[in-house]
Short mmCIF file of C-alpha atoms in Angstrom, two decimals:
data_model
loop_
_atom_site.label_atom_id
_atom_site.label_comp_id
_atom_site.label_asym_id
_atom_site.label_seq_id
_atom_site.Cartn_x
_atom_site.Cartn_y
_atom_site.Cartn_z
CA MET A 4 -132.63 -166.07 142.41
CA GLY A 5 -136.07 -167.67 141.86
CA ASP A 6 -137.47 -165.41 144.53
CA ILE A 7 -138.07 -162.49 142.24
CA VAL A 8 -141.00 -164.40 140.35
CA GLU A 9 -142.47 -165.36 143.74
CA ILE A 10 -142.20 -161.79 144.94
CA TYR A 11 -143.84 -160.63 141.67
CA ASN A 12 -146.75 -162.99 142.10
CA ASP A 13 -147.07 -161.90 145.65
CA TYR A 14 -146.97 -158.17 144.97
CA LYS A 15 -148.05 -157.49 141.48
CA GLU A 16 -151.37 -156.05 142.47
CA LYS A 17 -149.59 -153.61 144.61
CA ALA A 18 -146.40 -152.59 142.55
CA ASP A 19 -145.14 -152.66 139.10
CA PHE A 20 -142.15 -154.73 137.87
CA LEU A 21 -139.87 -154.38 135.09
CA THR A 22 -137.11 -156.69 134.13
CA VAL A 23 -134.22 -155.21 132.15
CA TYR A 24 -132.12 -157.77 130.15
CA VAL A 25 -128.62 -156.51 130.09
CA ARG A 26 -125.46 -157.91 128.43
CA GLU A 27 -124.83 -161.50 129.18
CA ALA A 28 -122.69 -162.30 132.30
CA HIS A 29 -121.23 -165.65 131.42
CA PRO A 30 -121.27 -166.18 127.50
CA THR A 31 -119.33 -168.92 125.79
CA ASP A 32 -116.77 -166.48 124.42
CA GLU A 33 -116.08 -164.87 127.63
CA TRP A 34 -116.28 -166.30 131.12
CA GLN A 35 -118.50 -169.29 130.70
CA MET A 36 -119.48 -171.21 133.76
CA LYS A 37 -119.76 -175.01 134.00
CA SER A 38 -123.31 -174.68 135.39
CA ASN A 39 -124.33 -172.94 132.09
CA VAL A 40 -123.27 -176.02 130.24
CA LYS A 41 -125.02 -178.28 132.57
CA ASP A 42 -128.28 -176.09 132.28
CA ASP A 43 -127.79 -175.78 128.55
CA VAL A 44 -127.64 -172.10 128.65
CA CYS A 45 -124.80 -171.46 126.27
CA TYR A 46 -124.87 -168.33 124.19
CA ALA A 47 -121.97 -166.04 122.95
CA GLN A 48 -122.07 -162.33 123.91
CA PRO A 49 -124.64 -160.75 121.38
CA LYS A 50 -122.86 -158.36 118.96
CA THR A 51 -126.14 -157.21 117.54
CA LEU A 52 -129.60 -156.13 119.02
CA GLU A 53 -131.17 -159.04 116.96
CA GLN A 54 -128.93 -161.48 118.85
CA ARG A 55 -129.78 -159.90 122.20
CA VAL A 56 -133.33 -160.00 121.44
CA ALA A 57 -133.20 -163.55 120.38
CA ILE A 58 -131.65 -164.60 123.64
CA ALA A 59 -134.17 -162.56 125.63
CA LYS A 60 -136.98 -164.26 123.79
CA ASP A 61 -135.44 -167.72 124.37
CA PHE A 62 -135.20 -166.92 128.00
CA THR A 63 -138.71 -165.79 128.48
CA SER A 64 -140.31 -168.65 126.54
CA ARG A 65 -138.15 -171.28 127.93
CA TYR A 66 -139.11 -170.46 131.51
CA LYS A 67 -142.48 -168.77 130.70
CA PHE A 68 -141.08 -165.79 132.61
CA PRO A 69 -143.95 -163.63 133.73
CA LEU A 70 -142.62 -160.28 134.67
CA PRO A 71 -142.69 -157.42 132.12
CA PHE A 72 -139.57 -157.28 130.16
CA GLY A 73 -137.31 -154.75 128.46
CA ILE A 74 -134.04 -155.07 126.61
CA ASP A 75 -131.13 -153.02 127.11
CA ASP A 76 -129.80 -151.54 123.85
CA MET A 77 -126.36 -152.19 122.53
CA SER A 78 -125.01 -149.15 123.95
CA ASN A 79 -125.80 -150.55 127.40
CA ALA A 80 -127.42 -147.45 128.42
CA ALA A 81 -129.58 -148.81 131.13
CA ASP A 82 -126.63 -150.72 132.46
CA SER A 83 -124.58 -147.75 132.37
CA VAL A 84 -126.86 -145.46 134.44
CA TYR A 85 -127.86 -148.06 136.86
CA SER A 86 -124.49 -149.79 137.16
CA ALA A 87 -126.69 -152.96 136.72
CA TRP A 88 -124.38 -155.60 135.43
CA PRO A 89 -124.37 -158.58 136.06
CA GLU A 90 -127.59 -158.25 138.01
CA ARG A 91 -129.07 -155.81 140.33
CA LEU A 92 -132.31 -154.69 141.92
CA TYR A 93 -133.80 -151.19 142.46
CA ILE A 94 -137.24 -149.91 143.55
CA ILE A 95 -138.43 -146.61 142.12
CA ASP A 96 -141.04 -144.77 144.14
CA GLU A 97 -144.23 -143.15 142.83
CA THR A 98 -142.41 -139.84 142.74
CA GLY A 99 -139.62 -141.15 140.42
CA HIS A 100 -136.95 -141.40 143.11
CA LEU A 101 -134.92 -144.41 144.17
CA ALA A 102 -136.45 -146.00 147.08
CA TYR A 103 -134.30 -149.00 147.21
CA ARG A 104 -130.96 -149.49 145.75
CA GLY A 105 -129.61 -153.10 145.77
CA GLY A 106 -126.09 -154.15 145.92
CA MET A 107 -124.07 -155.39 142.98
CA GLY A 108 -124.68 -159.00 142.03
CA PRO A 109 -124.15 -161.72 142.40
CA PHE A 110 -122.94 -161.42 146.01
CA HIS A 111 -125.05 -158.58 147.03
CA TYR A 112 -128.03 -159.36 144.85
CA LYS A 113 -130.75 -159.95 147.60
CA PRO A 114 -134.43 -160.19 146.61
CA ALA A 115 -135.27 -160.77 150.11
CA GLU A 116 -134.50 -157.12 150.53
CA VAL A 117 -137.10 -156.24 148.01
CA ARG A 118 -139.63 -158.44 149.57
CA ASP A 119 -138.90 -156.80 153.04
CA TRP A 120 -139.35 -153.27 151.39
CA LEU A 121 -142.75 -154.37 149.88
CA ALA A 122 -143.79 -156.01 152.99
CA ALA A 123 -143.04 -153.05 155.10
CA LYS A 124 -145.29 -150.94 152.69
CA TYR A 125 -148.06 -153.38 151.91
CA GLY A 126 -147.77 -156.14 154.46
CA ALA A 127 -146.09 -159.46 154.42
CA VAL A 128 -147.25 -162.41 152.37
CA LYS A 129 -146.83 -165.55 154.24
CA HIS A 130 -146.17 -168.83 152.40
CA GLU A 131 -146.90 -172.14 153.81
CA ALA A 132 -143.69 -174.09 154.80
CA PRO A 133 -143.04 -177.02 152.33
CA VAL A 134 -144.61 -180.14 153.60
CA ALA A 135 -142.12 -182.81 154.33
CA VAL A 136 -142.81 -185.80 152.09
CA ALA A 137 -142.68 -189.13 153.77
CA PRO A 138 -140.81 -191.82 152.06
CA ALA A 139 -143.33 -193.30 149.63
CA SER A 140 -143.30 -195.33 146.47
CA SER A 141 -141.31 -194.13 143.57
CA ALA A 142 -144.45 -193.65 141.52
CA THR A 143 -145.71 -191.15 144.04
CA ALA A 144 -142.63 -189.29 144.49
CA SER A 145 -142.13 -189.02 140.59
CA ALA A 146 -145.59 -187.35 140.41
CA SER A 147 -144.80 -184.43 142.55
CA PRO A 148 -144.06 -181.18 141.00
CA SER A 149 -140.71 -180.82 142.70
CA ALA A 150 -139.60 -184.42 141.55
CA THR A 151 -140.56 -183.56 137.92
CA GLY A 152 -138.86 -180.25 138.03
CA ALA A 153 -142.12 -178.50 137.02
CA SER A 154 -141.73 -175.93 139.68
CA ALA A 155 -138.19 -174.75 138.67
CA PRO A 156 -139.15 -172.74 135.55
CA SER A 157 -141.56 -170.44 137.32
CA GLY A 158 -138.83 -169.57 139.93
CA GLN A 159 -136.26 -168.83 137.27
CA ALA A 160 -135.11 -165.26 136.82
CA PRO A 161 -132.43 -163.59 134.61
CA GLY A 162 -129.00 -164.61 135.87
CA GLY A 163 -130.52 -167.28 138.06
CA SER A 164 -129.14 -170.24 136.14
CA THR A 165 -125.59 -169.62 137.41
CA LYS A 166 -126.28 -168.40 141.08
CA MET B 7 -79.72 -153.21 150.18
CA LYS B 8 -79.89 -156.45 148.20
CA ARG B 9 -81.19 -158.24 151.12
CA LEU B 10 -83.98 -155.73 151.61
CA LEU B 11 -85.07 -155.92 148.08
CA LYS B 12 -84.96 -159.62 148.38
CA TRP B 13 -87.28 -159.40 151.40
CA ILE B 14 -89.61 -156.93 149.52
CA GLY B 15 -89.78 -159.24 146.60
CA GLY B 16 -90.63 -162.25 148.80
CA VAL B 17 -93.29 -160.37 150.58
CA LEU B 18 -94.89 -159.24 147.32
CA ALA B 19 -94.78 -162.67 146.00
CA VAL B 20 -96.45 -164.07 148.97
CA LEU B 21 -99.13 -161.36 148.84
CA ALA B 22 -99.69 -162.21 145.12
CA LEU B 23 -100.09 -165.71 145.80
CA VAL B 24 -102.48 -165.01 148.59
CA ALA B 25 -104.48 -162.74 146.53
CA PHE B 26 -104.66 -165.31 143.66
CA GLY B 27 -105.69 -168.00 146.21
CA VAL B 28 -108.54 -165.75 147.49
CA LEU B 29 -109.53 -165.02 144.07
CA CYS B 30 -109.62 -168.72 143.07
CA TYR B 31 -111.55 -169.50 146.14
CA MET B 32 -114.11 -166.78 145.45
CA ALA B 33 -114.36 -167.70 141.71
CA GLY B 34 -114.32 -171.44 142.00
CA SER B 35 -110.95 -172.28 140.02
CA PRO B 36 -108.07 -170.70 138.56
CA LYS B 37 -109.76 -170.56 135.17
CA ASP B 38 -112.63 -168.74 136.82
CA ALA B 39 -110.40 -166.44 138.68
CA TYR B 40 -108.94 -165.39 135.28
CA GLY B 41 -112.45 -164.92 133.86
CA MET B 42 -113.49 -162.75 136.77
CA VAL B 43 -110.48 -160.58 136.40
CA ARG B 44 -110.53 -160.43 132.66
CA TYR B 45 -114.39 -160.40 131.95
CA ALA B 46 -116.22 -159.47 135.12
CA LEU B 47 -114.32 -156.87 137.06
CA PRO B 48 -114.07 -154.38 134.27
CA HIS B 49 -117.83 -154.19 133.98
CA MET B 50 -118.80 -154.17 137.69
CA HIS B 51 -119.46 -150.78 139.06
CA SER B 52 -121.00 -149.86 142.27
CA GLY B 53 -122.35 -146.63 140.84
CA THR B 54 -123.18 -143.33 142.29
CA LEU B 55 -126.93 -143.70 142.83
CA LYS B 56 -128.30 -143.48 146.24
CA VAL B 57 -131.74 -143.99 147.83
CA GLY B 58 -133.44 -140.53 147.16
CA SER B 59 -131.54 -139.94 143.95
CA ASP B 60 -133.71 -139.26 140.82
CA ALA B 61 -134.22 -142.46 138.96
CA PRO B 62 -132.37 -142.32 135.77
CA ASP B 63 -134.01 -142.98 132.47
CA ALA B 64 -133.04 -145.20 129.68
CA ARG B 65 -134.65 -146.35 126.53
CA LEU B 66 -135.26 -150.18 126.22
CA VAL B 67 -136.19 -152.41 123.42
CA ALA B 68 -139.42 -154.16 123.70
CA LEU B 69 -139.39 -158.08 123.52
CA ASP B 70 -140.76 -157.78 119.93
CA GLY B 71 -137.26 -156.38 118.98
CA VAL B 72 -139.09 -153.43 117.22
CA ASN B 73 -140.83 -151.14 119.58
CA HIS B 74 -138.99 -149.09 122.37
CA PHE B 75 -140.10 -147.52 125.66
CA HIS B 76 -138.61 -145.63 128.50
CA ILE B 77 -138.05 -146.81 132.00
CA ARG B 78 -139.86 -143.52 133.17
CA GLU B 79 -142.96 -144.51 131.24
CA ARG B 80 -143.37 -147.22 133.75
CA ILE B 81 -143.10 -144.97 136.82
CA GLY B 82 -146.57 -144.10 137.97
CA ALA B 83 -149.13 -144.59 140.90
CA ARG B 84 -147.18 -147.62 142.18
CA PRO B 85 -143.60 -148.33 143.14
CA LEU B 86 -141.50 -149.93 140.29
CA VAL B 87 -139.36 -152.74 140.91
CA LEU B 88 -136.55 -152.92 138.46
CA VAL B 89 -134.78 -156.26 138.02
CA PHE B 90 -131.58 -156.26 136.07
CA GLY B 91 -130.01 -159.44 134.88
CA SER B 92 -129.24 -161.75 131.93
CA PHE B 93 -129.76 -165.35 130.80
CA THR B 94 -126.33 -166.78 131.89
#
């Protein structure tokens, strides 16, 4: 799931991005997942727009989420027209037509397909393979971003905490 | 006739057990299987949109909770990647 932020960073000069926050997938008063408790992502399903906005703000600030952000209203209008719940990806071309229609999440939510679409249009962005860290002293290991978890928030995307 | 009904009942019971087992496997546990059936499946829709369809519009609330904007306002000179999701 964290791939979306990476894709955004790779292609934000070429394409526009918009995150649409829809109704919660695993709130505490419905189908809560153990992973949500572990990650301290525990919210009841919002009953008011204010509650939905508060959760969205918490999300964007907690993870410093960089993508432009919009919130579906309490009539779930965006979710309805895009069949978006619980998570889904689309690409709209410059003429206002759907150029890519992702499958229903979580099983068919595939950011790699968005990357492939953008790569086909604008060229692939290569990332260096992670360098294997040789066993070293604990002080060295704890100083690396991955060991401290510093890289995790930047890779977080809506719905990513449970997937 | 009674025997036939017994067989049908037995087969249906086995099918139901298998379906429940598959659901538990997919969801992770019996509790999650219940959650999936009760809360997820009613909201999951494949939809009728296809590649080439006009992109539907919807009005969204900005993160400040006050202002609004339309998805169509973001369609312009570049492709627009739409990412739908929630926190949990």
